[in-house]
Coordinates of C-alpha atoms in Angstrom, one line a residue:
M187 CA -75.3 47.1 -50.7
N188 CA -78.2 45.2 -52.0
A189 CA -79.4 41.8 -50.8
Q190 CA -77.9 40.0 -53.8
N191 CA -74.4 41.2 -53.1
R192 CA -74.5 40.9 -49.3
P193 CA -73.7 37.1 -49.2
T194 CA -70.6 37.7 -51.4
H195 CA -69.5 40.5 -49.2
E196 CA -69.9 38.3 -46.1
R197 CA -68.0 35.5 -47.7
L198 CA -65.1 37.9 -48.6
K199 CA -65.0 39.2 -45.0
Q200 CA -65.0 35.6 -43.6
G201 CA -62.3 34.6 -46.1
G202 CA -60.1 37.6 -45.2
L203 CA -60.5 37.1 -41.5
G204 CA -59.6 33.4 -41.9
A205 CA -56.5 34.3 -44.0
L206 CA -55.3 36.7 -41.4
L207 CA -55.8 34.1 -38.6
V208 CA -54.0 31.4 -40.6
C209 CA -51.1 33.8 -41.5
G210 CA -50.8 34.9 -37.8
A211 CA -50.7 31.2 -36.7
L212 CA -48.0 30.4 -39.3
V213 CA -45.9 33.4 -38.3
A214 CA -46.2 32.6 -34.6
G215 CA -45.4 28.9 -35.1
V216 CA -42.4 29.6 -37.3
A217 CA -41.1 32.3 -34.9
L218 CA -41.4 30.1 -31.9
T219 CA -39.8 27.2 -33.6
A220 CA -37.0 29.3 -35.1
A221 CA -36.2 30.9 -31.8
A222 CA -36.0 27.5 -30.1
L223 CA -33.8 25.8 -32.7
P224 CA -30.2 25.6 -31.7
G225 CA -27.8 27.0 -34.3
A226 CA -25.7 29.8 -35.3
P227 CA -25.9 32.2 -38.2
A228 CA -22.4 31.5 -39.3
S229 CA -22.7 27.7 -39.3
A230 CA -25.4 27.9 -41.9
T231 CA -23.0 29.6 -44.4
K232 CA -21.0 27.6 -46.9
G233 CA -18.3 30.1 -47.7
L234 CA -16.2 32.8 -46.0
S235 CA -18.4 35.8 -46.6
R236 CA -18.7 38.6 -44.1
S237 CA -22.2 39.5 -45.5
S238 CA -23.4 36.1 -44.4
V239 CA -22.3 36.5 -40.8
A240 CA -24.0 38.9 -38.4
M241 CA -21.6 40.0 -35.8
A242 CA -23.2 41.9 -33.0
E243 CA -21.0 44.3 -31.0
P244 CA -20.7 42.9 -27.4
V245 CA -22.4 45.0 -24.8
D246 CA -21.1 43.4 -21.6
D247 CA -17.5 42.5 -20.9
L248 CA -16.4 39.1 -22.1
S249 CA -15.2 36.4 -19.8
Q250 CA -11.5 36.3 -19.1
E251 CA -11.0 33.1 -21.1
H252 CA -12.9 34.6 -24.0
L253 CA -10.8 37.8 -23.9
A254 CA -7.6 35.7 -23.6
A255 CA -8.6 33.7 -26.7
I256 CA -9.2 36.9 -28.8
G257 CA -6.1 38.7 -27.4
E258 CA -3.8 35.8 -27.8
A259 CA -4.8 35.2 -31.4
G260 CA -4.0 38.8 -32.3
T261 CA -0.7 39.1 -30.4
V262 CA 2.7 38.5 -32.1
Y263 CA 6.1 37.8 -30.8
L264 CA 8.9 40.0 -32.4
S265 CA 12.5 38.8 -32.5
G266 CA 15.0 41.5 -33.6
T267 CA 18.7 41.6 -34.3
W268 CA 20.9 44.7 -34.7
S269 CA 24.0 44.3 -36.8
G270 CA 26.9 46.8 -36.9
F271 CA 30.4 47.7 -36.0
V272 CA 31.5 49.5 -32.8
N273 CA 34.4 51.9 -32.7
F274 CA 35.9 51.3 -29.2
P275 CA 38.9 53.0 -27.4
L276 CA 42.2 51.2 -26.9
P277 CA 44.4 51.5 -23.8
D278 CA 47.0 53.5 -25.7
G279 CA 44.3 56.2 -26.4
T280 CA 43.6 55.2 -30.0
T281 CA 40.4 53.6 -31.3
A282 CA 39.6 50.5 -33.4
W283 CA 36.6 49.0 -35.2
S284 CA 35.3 45.8 -33.8
D285 CA 34.2 42.8 -35.8
Q286 CA 30.5 42.7 -36.7
I287 CA 28.4 42.7 -33.6
D288 CA 24.9 41.2 -33.5
A289 CA 22.6 42.2 -30.7
S290 CA 19.4 40.3 -30.3
F291 CA 16.2 41.4 -28.4
S292 CA 12.5 40.7 -28.3
C293 CA 9.4 42.7 -28.3
S294 CA 5.7 42.2 -28.5
G295 CA 3.0 43.5 -30.9
F296 CA -0.4 42.9 -32.4
V297 CA -1.9 42.4 -35.8
A298 CA -3.5 45.5 -37.1
S299 CA -4.5 44.2 -40.5
S300 CA -5.2 40.7 -41.8
D301 CA -2.7 41.2 -44.7
G302 CA 0.2 41.4 -42.3
Y303 CA 0.6 44.9 -40.8
I304 CA 2.0 44.6 -37.3
V305 CA 2.1 47.4 -34.6
T306 CA 4.7 47.4 -31.9
A307 CA 6.6 49.9 -29.7
G308 CA 8.6 52.6 -31.5
H309 CA 11.7 52.0 -29.4
C310 CA 11.8 48.4 -30.7
A311 CA 12.8 49.9 -34.2
D312 CA 14.6 53.0 -33.0
V313 CA 18.2 53.3 -34.5
A314 CA 19.4 55.0 -31.3
E315 CA 18.2 52.0 -29.3
G316 CA 20.0 49.8 -31.8
K317 CA 23.3 51.5 -31.3
T318 CA 23.0 51.3 -27.6
A319 CA 22.3 47.6 -27.9
L320 CA 25.4 47.0 -30.0
V321 CA 27.7 48.8 -27.5
D322 CA 26.2 46.7 -24.6
Q323 CA 26.7 43.6 -26.6
F324 CA 30.3 44.5 -27.5
L325 CA 31.2 45.0 -23.8
S326 CA 29.4 41.7 -22.8
D327 CA 31.5 39.9 -25.4
E328 CA 34.7 41.5 -24.2
V329 CA 34.0 40.3 -20.6
A330 CA 33.1 36.8 -21.9
N331 CA 36.4 36.7 -23.8
G332 CA 38.4 37.8 -20.8
D333 CA 39.7 40.9 -22.5
I334 CA 38.1 43.2 -19.8
T335 CA 36.5 42.7 -16.5
E336 CA 32.9 43.3 -15.5
A337 CA 34.0 46.3 -13.6
D338 CA 35.7 47.7 -16.6
A339 CA 32.5 47.2 -18.6
Q340 CA 30.4 49.1 -16.0
G341 CA 33.1 51.9 -16.0
Y342 CA 32.7 52.3 -19.7
I343 CA 29.0 52.5 -19.5
A344 CA 29.1 54.9 -16.7
A345 CA 31.5 57.1 -18.8
G346 CA 28.9 57.3 -21.6
A347 CA 30.1 54.6 -23.9
E348 CA 26.5 53.8 -25.1
G349 CA 26.1 57.3 -26.6
A350 CA 29.6 58.3 -27.3
W351 CA 31.1 55.3 -29.2
P352 CA 30.4 55.4 -32.9
V353 CA 28.4 52.6 -34.3
E354 CA 27.9 52.1 -38.1
G355 CA 26.5 49.6 -40.5
Q356 CA 28.0 47.6 -43.3
K357 CA 29.3 50.8 -44.9
T358 CA 30.9 53.8 -43.5
G359 CA 28.4 56.4 -42.4
E360 CA 25.4 54.0 -42.5
A361 CA 23.3 53.1 -39.6
P362 CA 23.3 49.6 -38.1
V363 CA 21.0 47.1 -39.8
L364 CA 17.9 45.8 -38.1
A365 CA 16.6 42.3 -38.9
M366 CA 13.2 41.6 -37.5
K367 CA 11.1 38.4 -37.5
V368 CA 7.5 38.2 -36.5
Y369 CA 5.9 35.1 -34.9
P370 CA 2.1 35.2 -34.8
A371 CA 0.8 33.5 -31.7
I372 CA -1.5 31.4 -33.8
S373 CA 1.5 29.8 -35.5
I374 CA 3.3 28.9 -32.3
S375 CA 2.5 25.3 -31.3
A376 CA 4.6 23.0 -29.3
D377 CA 8.2 23.3 -30.4
N378 CA 7.4 24.4 -33.9
A379 CA 7.1 28.1 -34.7
S380 CA 6.8 29.8 -38.1
G381 CA 8.4 33.2 -38.3
F382 CA 8.0 35.9 -41.0
T383 CA 10.5 38.4 -42.0
A384 CA 9.3 41.9 -41.2
V385 CA 10.0 45.1 -43.0
L386 CA 9.9 48.4 -41.1
Q387 CA 7.3 50.7 -42.6
D388 CA 7.2 53.6 -40.1
D389 CA 8.2 54.3 -36.5
R390 CA 7.9 57.0 -34.0
P391 CA 10.5 57.1 -31.2
L392 CA 9.6 57.5 -27.5
S393 CA 9.7 61.2 -27.9
Q394 CA 7.0 61.1 -30.6
G395 CA 4.6 58.6 -29.2
D396 CA 6.6 55.3 -29.2
V397 CA 4.9 53.4 -32.0
A398 CA 6.2 51.5 -35.0
L399 CA 4.7 49.6 -38.0
F400 CA 6.1 46.5 -39.7
K401 CA 4.8 44.5 -42.6
I402 CA 5.0 40.7 -43.1
D403 CA 4.0 38.6 -46.0
A404 CA 1.6 36.1 -44.4
P405 CA 0.3 33.4 -46.7
A406 CA -3.1 33.4 -44.9
P407 CA -5.3 36.0 -43.2
L408 CA -4.3 36.7 -39.6
P409 CA -6.7 37.4 -36.7
V410 CA -6.9 41.2 -36.2
L411 CA -7.3 43.2 -33.0
L412 CA -9.4 46.4 -33.5
V413 CA -8.2 49.7 -32.1
S414 CA -10.7 51.4 -30.0
G415 CA -11.9 54.8 -31.1
E416 CA -12.5 56.0 -27.5
Q417 CA -10.0 56.8 -24.8
P418 CA -10.1 54.4 -21.8
A419 CA -11.8 55.7 -18.7
T420 CA -10.0 56.0 -15.4
G421 CA -10.7 52.9 -13.4
Q422 CA -11.6 50.8 -16.4
K423 CA -10.3 47.2 -16.3
V424 CA -7.7 46.3 -18.9
D425 CA -5.4 43.4 -19.8
A426 CA -1.8 43.8 -21.0
I427 CA -0.6 41.0 -23.2
G428 CA 3.0 40.3 -24.2
Y429 CA 6.1 38.1 -24.1
P430 CA 8.3 39.0 -21.1
G431 CA 12.0 38.5 -21.9
N432 CA 12.8 37.0 -18.6
V433 CA 10.1 34.3 -19.1
T434 CA 11.3 33.4 -22.6
D435 CA 14.7 32.9 -21.2
L436 CA 13.4 30.5 -18.5
V437 CA 10.9 28.3 -20.4
S438 CA 11.8 25.6 -22.9
G439 CA 10.2 25.6 -26.3
N440 CA 8.0 28.4 -27.6
P441 CA 6.4 30.5 -24.9
Q442 CA 2.8 31.6 -24.6
P443 CA 1.9 35.3 -24.1
T444 CA 1.4 36.6 -20.6
F445 CA -1.8 38.3 -19.5
A446 CA -1.4 41.0 -16.8
Q447 CA -4.6 42.4 -15.4
G448 CA -5.0 45.9 -14.0
Q449 CA -6.9 49.1 -14.5
V450 CA -6.5 52.5 -16.1
S451 CA -4.9 54.9 -13.6
G452 CA -5.2 58.0 -15.7
R453 CA -4.0 59.9 -18.8
Q454 CA -0.7 61.6 -18.8
Q455 CA 0.8 64.1 -21.3
T456 CA 4.6 63.9 -21.9
D457 CA 7.1 65.6 -24.2
G458 CA 6.4 62.7 -26.6
G459 CA 2.6 63.1 -26.6
P460 CA -0.3 61.6 -24.7
F461 CA 0.1 58.3 -22.8
T462 CA -2.2 56.1 -20.8
Q463 CA -1.1 55.3 -17.3
I464 CA -2.0 51.8 -16.3
G465 CA -1.6 49.9 -13.0
V466 CA -0.2 46.7 -14.6
T467 CA 3.0 45.0 -13.7
M468 CA 5.2 44.6 -16.8
S469 CA 8.7 43.6 -17.7
P470 CA 11.1 44.0 -20.7
G471 CA 10.0 42.0 -23.7
M472 CA 6.4 43.1 -23.3
S473 CA 7.1 46.4 -25.1
G474 CA 4.6 46.9 -28.0
G475 CA 2.2 44.4 -26.7
P476 CA -1.6 45.3 -26.8
V477 CA -3.6 46.6 -23.9
I478 CA -7.2 45.5 -24.4
N479 CA -10.5 46.4 -22.7
G480 CA -13.4 44.2 -21.7
T481 CA -14.6 43.7 -25.3
G482 CA -11.2 42.9 -26.7
D483 CA -10.4 46.2 -28.4
V484 CA -7.0 47.8 -28.1
V485 CA -6.8 50.9 -25.9
G486 CA -3.0 51.2 -26.0
A487 CA 0.4 49.6 -26.7
I488 CA 2.8 48.9 -23.9
S489 CA 5.6 51.6 -23.9
F490 CA 7.8 52.2 -20.9
G491 CA 8.0 52.3 -17.1
P492 CA 10.1 54.3 -14.6
S493 CA 13.6 52.8 -14.2
G494 CA 14.1 51.1 -10.8
D495 CA 10.4 51.7 -9.7
T496 CA 9.0 48.5 -8.2
Q497 CA 5.4 49.9 -8.2
Q498 CA 2.8 49.1 -10.8
L499 CA 3.3 52.3 -12.7
N500 CA 3.7 51.9 -16.5
F501 CA 2.6 53.7 -19.6
A502 CA 1.0 52.7 -22.9
A503 CA 0.8 54.6 -26.1
A504 CA -2.6 56.3 -26.5
P505 CA -5.1 54.7 -28.9
E506 CA -5.3 57.9 -31.0
T507 CA -1.5 57.6 -31.6
I508 CA -1.9 54.1 -32.9
S509 CA -4.8 55.1 -35.2
A510 CA -2.8 58.0 -36.6
L511 CA 0.1 55.7 -37.4
L512 CA -2.2 53.3 -39.3
A513 CA -4.0 56.1 -41.2
R514 CA -0.7 57.7 -42.2
N515 CA 0.3 54.4 -43.9
G516 CA -3.1 53.6 -45.4
V517 CA -3.7 50.5 -43.2
K518 CA -7.4 49.5 -42.7
N519 CA -8.0 48.2 -39.3
T520 CA -10.9 45.9 -40.0
L521 CA -11.9 42.2 -39.5
S522 CA -11.4 39.8 -42.4
D523 CA -13.9 37.1 -43.3
A524 CA -11.9 34.4 -41.6
D525 CA -11.4 36.5 -38.5
T526 CA -15.2 37.1 -38.4
F527 CA -15.8 33.4 -38.4
F528 CA -13.2 33.0 -35.8
R529 CA -14.8 35.4 -33.4
A530 CA -18.2 33.9 -34.1
G531 CA -16.9 30.5 -33.3
L532 CA -15.5 31.6 -30.0
S533 CA -18.7 33.3 -29.1
E534 CA -20.7 30.2 -29.9
Y535 CA -18.2 28.1 -27.9
F536 CA -18.5 30.2 -24.8
D537 CA -22.3 30.3 -25.2
G538 CA -22.5 26.5 -25.2
R539 CA -23.4 26.1 -28.9
F540 CA -20.6 23.6 -29.5
H541 CA -21.8 22.2 -32.8
A542 CA -22.1 25.6 -34.4
A543 CA -18.7 26.6 -32.9
A544 CA -17.0 23.5 -34.3
E545 CA -18.4 24.3 -37.8
D546 CA -17.3 27.9 -37.8
L547 CA -13.9 27.2 -36.4
A548 CA -13.4 24.5 -39.0
K549 CA -13.9 27.2 -41.7
V550 CA -11.2 29.2 -40.0
V551 CA -8.8 26.3 -39.9
A552 CA -9.5 25.6 -43.6
A553 CA -8.6 29.2 -44.4
N554 CA -5.5 29.2 -42.3
P555 CA -4.2 25.7 -41.3
Q556 CA -1.6 27.4 -39.1
N557 CA -4.2 28.9 -36.7
A558 CA -3.3 26.9 -33.7
I559 CA -5.8 28.7 -31.5
A560 CA -8.7 28.0 -33.8
Q561 CA -7.6 24.3 -33.9
Q562 CA -7.5 24.3 -30.1
Y563 CA -11.0 25.6 -29.6
Q564 CA -12.4 23.5 -32.5
A565 CA -11.1 20.4 -30.6
K566 CA -12.6 21.7 -27.4
A567 CA -16.0 22.2 -29.0
T568 CA -16.0 18.8 -30.6
E569 CA -15.2 17.2 -27.2
A570 CA -18.1 19.2 -25.6
F571 CA -20.7 17.9 -28.0
P572 CA -22.3 15.6 -25.4
R573 CA -22.7 18.5 -23.1
E574 CA -24.7 20.6 -25.5
N575 CA -28.5 20.7 -25.0
T576 CA -29.8 19.9 -28.5
T577 CA -33.3 18.8 -27.3
G578 CA -34.6 22.0 -25.8
W579 CA -35.9 23.1 -29.2
I580 CA -38.4 20.2 -29.1
L581 CA -40.3 21.8 -26.2
W582 CA -40.5 25.1 -27.9
A583 CA -41.4 23.5 -31.2
G584 CA -44.3 21.7 -29.4
I585 CA -45.4 25.0 -27.9
G586 CA -45.3 26.7 -31.3
G587 CA -47.3 23.8 -32.8
G588 CA -49.9 24.0 -29.9
V589 CA -50.4 27.7 -30.5
F590 CA -50.8 27.1 -34.2
L591 CA -53.4 24.4 -33.5
L592 CA -55.3 26.6 -31.1
L593 CA -55.5 29.4 -33.6
V594 CA -56.7 27.0 -36.4
I595 CA -59.4 25.6 -34.1
G596 CA -60.5 29.1 -33.1
L597 CA -60.7 30.0 -36.8
V598 CA -62.9 26.9 -37.5
V599 CA -65.2 27.6 -34.6
L600 CA -65.6 31.2 -35.7
L601 CA -66.4 30.3 -39.2
V602 CA -69.0 27.7 -38.1
L603 CA -70.7 30.2 -35.7
R604 CA -70.8 32.8 -38.4
G605 CA -72.2 30.3 -41.0
G606 CA -74.9 29.1 -38.6
R607 CA -75.9 32.7 -37.7
K608 CA -76.1 33.5 -41.4
R609 CA -78.3 30.4 -42.2
R610 CA -80.7 31.3 -39.3
A611 CA -81.0 34.8 -40.5
T612 CA -81.7 33.6 -44.1
A613 CA -84.3 31.1 -42.9
A614 CA -86.1 33.8 -40.8
A615 CA -86.1 36.2 -43.7
S616 CA -87.5 33.5 -46.1
A617 CA -90.3 32.6 -43.6
G618 CA -91.5 36.1 -43.3
A619 CA -91.2 37.2 -46.9
P620 CA -94.5 38.1 -48.8
F621 CA -95.4 36.4 -52.0
S622 CA -94.0 37.9 -55.1
T623 CA -96.3 40.3 -56.9
L624 CA -94.1 40.4 -60.0
P625 CA -95.9 39.5 -63.3
A626 CA -95.3 36.1 -64.8
A627 CA -92.7 35.8 -67.4
A628 CA -93.7 36.3 -71.0
G629 CA -94.7 33.1 -72.7
T630 CA -95.8 31.3 -69.5
P631 CA -99.4 30.0 -70.1
A632 CA -101.9 30.8 -67.4
P633 CA -104.2 28.0 -66.2
L634 CA -107.7 28.2 -67.5
A635 CA -110.3 28.7 -64.8
P636 CA -113.4 26.6 -65.2
S637 CA -116.3 28.6 -66.5
A638 CA -119.9 28.2 -65.3
A639 CA -121.2 28.7 -68.8
M640 CA -118.9 26.0 -70.3
P641 CA -121.2 23.5 -72.0
A642 CA -120.9 19.9 -71.0
P643 CA -119.6 17.5 -73.7
V644 CA -122.3 15.5 -75.4
T645 CA -121.5 12.0 -76.2
A646 CA -123.1 10.5 -79.3
L647 CA -125.7 7.9 -78.9
S648 CA -125.5 4.5 -80.3
E649 CA -128.9 4.9 -81.9
P650 CA -129.1 6.7 -85.2
A651 CA -130.3 10.2 -84.9
A652 CA -133.9 10.8 -85.9
P653 CA -134.7 13.8 -88.0
V654 CA -135.9 16.8 -86.2
S655 CA -139.2 18.2 -87.2
A656 CA -139.7 21.8 -88.1
A657 CA -142.2 22.4 -85.4
S658 CA -139.8 21.3 -82.7
S659 CA -137.0 23.3 -84.1
A660 CA -139.0 26.5 -84.1
A661 CA -140.2 26.0 -80.5
P662 CA -138.6 28.2 -77.9
P663 CA -136.3 26.3 -75.4
A664 CA -137.4 25.5 -71.9
P665 CA -136.0 27.3 -68.9
V666 CA -132.4 26.2 -67.9
P667 CA -132.3 24.8 -64.3
A668 CA -129.8 26.0 -61.8
Q669 CA -126.3 24.5 -62.2
A670 CA -124.1 23.0 -59.6
P671 CA -120.7 24.7 -58.8
P672 CA -118.0 23.8 -61.4
A673 CA -115.5 21.2 -60.5
A674 CA -111.7 21.5 -61.0
P675 CA -110.8 21.7 -64.7
S676 CA -109.4 18.6 -66.3
A677 CA -107.1 18.2 -69.2
S678 CA -110.0 18.0 -71.7
A679 CA -111.4 21.3 -70.4
Y680 CA -108.6 23.2 -72.2
L681 CA -109.6 21.7 -75.6
P682 CA -111.7 24.0 -77.8
A683 CA -115.3 23.0 -78.2
A684 CA -116.9 22.6 -81.5
A685 CA -119.4 25.3 -82.4
S686 CA -122.1 23.1 -83.6
V687 CA -121.5 19.4 -84.0
P688 CA -124.5 17.1 -84.9
V689 CA -125.0 14.2 -82.6
A690 CA -124.0 11.1 -84.4
A691 CA -124.2 7.5 -83.7
S692 CA -121.4 6.2 -81.6
A693 CA -119.7 2.9 -81.0
P694 CA -121.2 0.2 -78.9
A695 CA -121.9 1.2 -75.3
A696 CA -119.0 -0.9 -73.9
A697 CA -116.5 1.3 -75.7
A698 CA -117.8 4.6 -74.3
V699 CA -115.8 6.4 -71.7
P700 CA -116.7 9.1 -69.3
P701 CA -116.2 12.7 -70.3
A702 CA -113.0 14.5 -69.3
S703 CA -114.6 17.7 -68.0
P704 CA -117.2 18.1 -65.2
P705 CA -120.6 17.4 -66.6
T706 CA -123.0 20.3 -67.0
P707 CA -126.7 20.0 -66.0
A708 CA -128.6 17.7 -68.3
S709 CA -131.3 18.9 -70.5
P710 CA -134.8 18.7 -69.1
P711 CA -136.8 15.6 -69.9
V712 CA -138.0 15.4 -73.4
P713 CA -141.8 15.5 -73.7
A714 CA -143.4 12.6 -75.4
E715 CA -145.1 14.8 -77.9
S716 CA -141.9 16.3 -79.1
L717 CA -140.5 13.0 -80.2
S718 CA -140.6 12.2 -83.9
T719 CA -143.4 10.0 -85.2
A720 CA -140.9 8.1 -87.3
G721 CA -141.0 5.3 -84.8
P722 CA -142.4 4.6 -81.3
H723 CA -140.1 5.2 -78.3
P724 CA -140.8 3.9 -74.9
A725 CA -141.7 6.5 -72.3
A726 CA -138.8 7.5 -69.9
A727 CA -138.9 8.7 -66.4
P728 CA -138.2 12.4 -65.9
L729 CA -134.5 13.2 -65.9
T730 CA -132.9 15.0 -63.0
H731 CA -129.6 17.0 -63.0
E732 CA -126.8 15.2 -61.1
P733 CA -123.4 16.1 -62.3
H734 CA -120.8 13.3 -62.2
P735 CA -117.1 13.8 -61.8
A736 CA -116.1 11.2 -64.4
A737 CA -114.1 12.5 -67.3
A738 CA -114.0 11.4 -70.9
P739 CA -110.8 10.0 -72.3
L740 CA -108.5 12.2 -74.4
G741 CA -109.7 10.6 -77.6
T742 CA -113.3 11.9 -77.2
E743 CA -114.1 15.3 -78.5
P744 CA -116.7 17.0 -76.3
H745 CA -119.8 18.6 -78.0
P746 CA -121.6 21.4 -76.2
A747 CA -125.2 20.8 -75.6
P748 CA -127.4 23.7 -76.5
A749 CA -129.7 25.1 -73.9
P750 CA -133.3 23.8 -74.0
P751 CA -135.9 26.2 -75.6
A752 CA -137.8 28.5 -73.2
T753 CA -141.2 27.4 -74.6
D754 CA -143.1 24.2 -74.1
E755 CA -142.3 23.0 -77.6
P756 CA -139.8 20.1 -77.8
H757 CA -136.1 21.1 -78.1
A758 CA -134.3 20.4 -81.2
A759 CA -131.3 19.0 -79.4
D760 CA -133.5 16.3 -77.8
A761 CA -134.6 15.0 -81.1
P762 CA -131.9 12.4 -81.3
L763 CA -133.2 10.9 -78.2
A764 CA -136.2 9.6 -80.1
A765 CA -134.4 6.9 -82.0
A766 CA -136.3 4.4 -84.0
E767 CA -136.8 1.0 -82.5
G768 CA -134.4 -1.5 -83.9
P769 CA -132.3 -4.3 -82.7
A770 CA -131.5 -2.4 -79.5
A771 CA -135.2 -2.2 -78.5
A772 CA -134.4 -4.3 -75.4
N773 CA -132.1 -1.6 -74.1
T774 CA -132.9 1.3 -71.8
H775 CA -131.7 4.9 -71.6
C776 CA -129.8 6.7 -68.9
G777 CA -131.9 9.2 -67.0
A778 CA -129.0 11.6 -66.7
C779 CA -127.4 11.7 -70.1
G780 CA -129.9 9.8 -72.2
R781 CA -127.3 7.2 -73.3
V782 CA -128.6 3.8 -74.3
V783 CA -127.7 1.2 -71.6
S784 CA -128.3 -2.5 -71.4
E785 CA -131.1 -3.8 -69.4
G786 CA -130.1 -4.8 -65.9
Q787 CA -127.0 -2.5 -66.0
R788 CA -126.5 -0.7 -62.7
F789 CA -124.4 2.3 -63.8
C790 CA -124.2 4.3 -67.0
T791 CA -121.0 3.6 -68.8
A792 CA -121.0 7.1 -70.3
C793 CA -121.5 9.3 -67.2
G794 CA -121.4 6.8 -64.4
H795 CA -124.9 7.8 -63.1
P796 CA -126.6 5.0 -61.1
L797 CA -129.5 3.4 -62.9
S798 CA -132.7 2.7 -61.1
A799 CA -136.0 1.3 -62.1
A800 CA -137.4 4.8 -62.4
A801 CA -134.5 6.1 -64.5
A802 CA -134.0 3.2 -66.8
I803 CA -137.2 1.8 -68.4
S804 CA -137.0 -1.1 -70.7
P805 CA -139.0 -1.0 -73.9
D806 CA -141.1 -3.9 -72.8
A807 CA -142.1 -2.2 -69.5
A808 CA -142.9 1.1 -71.3
S809 CA -145.3 -0.6 -73.6

């Protein structure tokens, strides 16, 4: 890289380094500020879009309250009624059909799909279980009516009435009819509950896994519980959620689901398939309820327990049995957009980000106004606004700004140091660089050096020139005395000299100006005999050579003085000095240049030479 391109390269390097530092400072400041700002990804969204909400899978177990909120929102209460006719024996040995019998029961379940698919226990929809329920209800009604005693009823049951007495539906040969209503936990608030009629889609009795699938037409998306794809490990903590029948009979209004904590005791294989054994206390009415792990995923559905066993020994349908039921009926077990916001709002609430939680839960309530749990936690989040730390980001923003400022200051200092080093290097290189030896550009005039042989300009005398005699013209010139070193050239030195200009009479002496170029040595004194006889001329003192630095004005054209002849004959150039006497007879001549000067004048007005008594002789004195 040559010297001409090096400064540009250095500037590019400095600019690139500066840009990198500035970008790094900006990134660091923005990252620190963004990390410190309180907020939630979901709260920044304006619509219910799953793509706009980043839901991270929990790694650690959630708190018990957090689990309860997720589990309760996805749990449903099922209220069923079997309707049919029972053929019972008479005392005379004949049989008779009863009036229509309605047997009511309750179960629990959970939402498997936001569009209304509900999973529960298979025996809650088993026809065999329905027939048994109708016989028991018939005997209970007979005891209540006083037709039989309680002992008679127990005798019938012991004799096998539940399995032996025929039970049919509205038509002969038809099975009894099941009417099921589903009450999502989110729609149960105070004494108001909204139930949805459920239609049985599929069921597997206890001997085939004990699972059933219902479908309801919900006007809004329901919170979903995801089924785990892994089998629970022995010893893993779980929660069983459901509505115990004995509790619903005791409380007034609409009950809340019960949470029973326990752990997985093992995995058991029965004639009906695999079941998960759990050490959780359960009671009738909780059948079909979800069993969830520490992250809120379903690992089973409550199934059955040994009759008469008071120990915590119960069984739940295996997660793979539930997944197979859903896949067989084309049900997608995924979170809806509203449910995603619901879970995000709960996470924000339990993380202390109450403003973000209130915003996300408000979106859920807008999508489903009947979601009582979302309303409950939205109100809690709003009440907790004063407890949220919303000023901590100021400290981090200050730290980010300080880091950015330090980086900018470092950049400025670096650029200043590099610029100073560059200037010092340039100055050092300039001080030690040799003079350029390159030739001058074309067209540039070179200054003319003064020549020793350049003739001095001759100024015309005021006297008229006398004619030069032939004898004096033919005489050889006298020797030329040594010349003084030439002075610096003046402006008039560059003017071309005339080859041969006769000396003519000039203006009066007062108008004469000094020559522009350094004077050359004056001609030797003119001998008296060389002068013309046309008129007498006073004798002059011998002339001596004293160059004078005075220069003639630009308007005067210099005339070279020819060298005196080498012989003793008078020089032709000196002939003009012998001017005829006239009106200027009272004047004298300069001893240096021969110019006529006034009597009593101290300096020659032509060459500036000082005039003395020996150099300037008046005509009167000469005579």
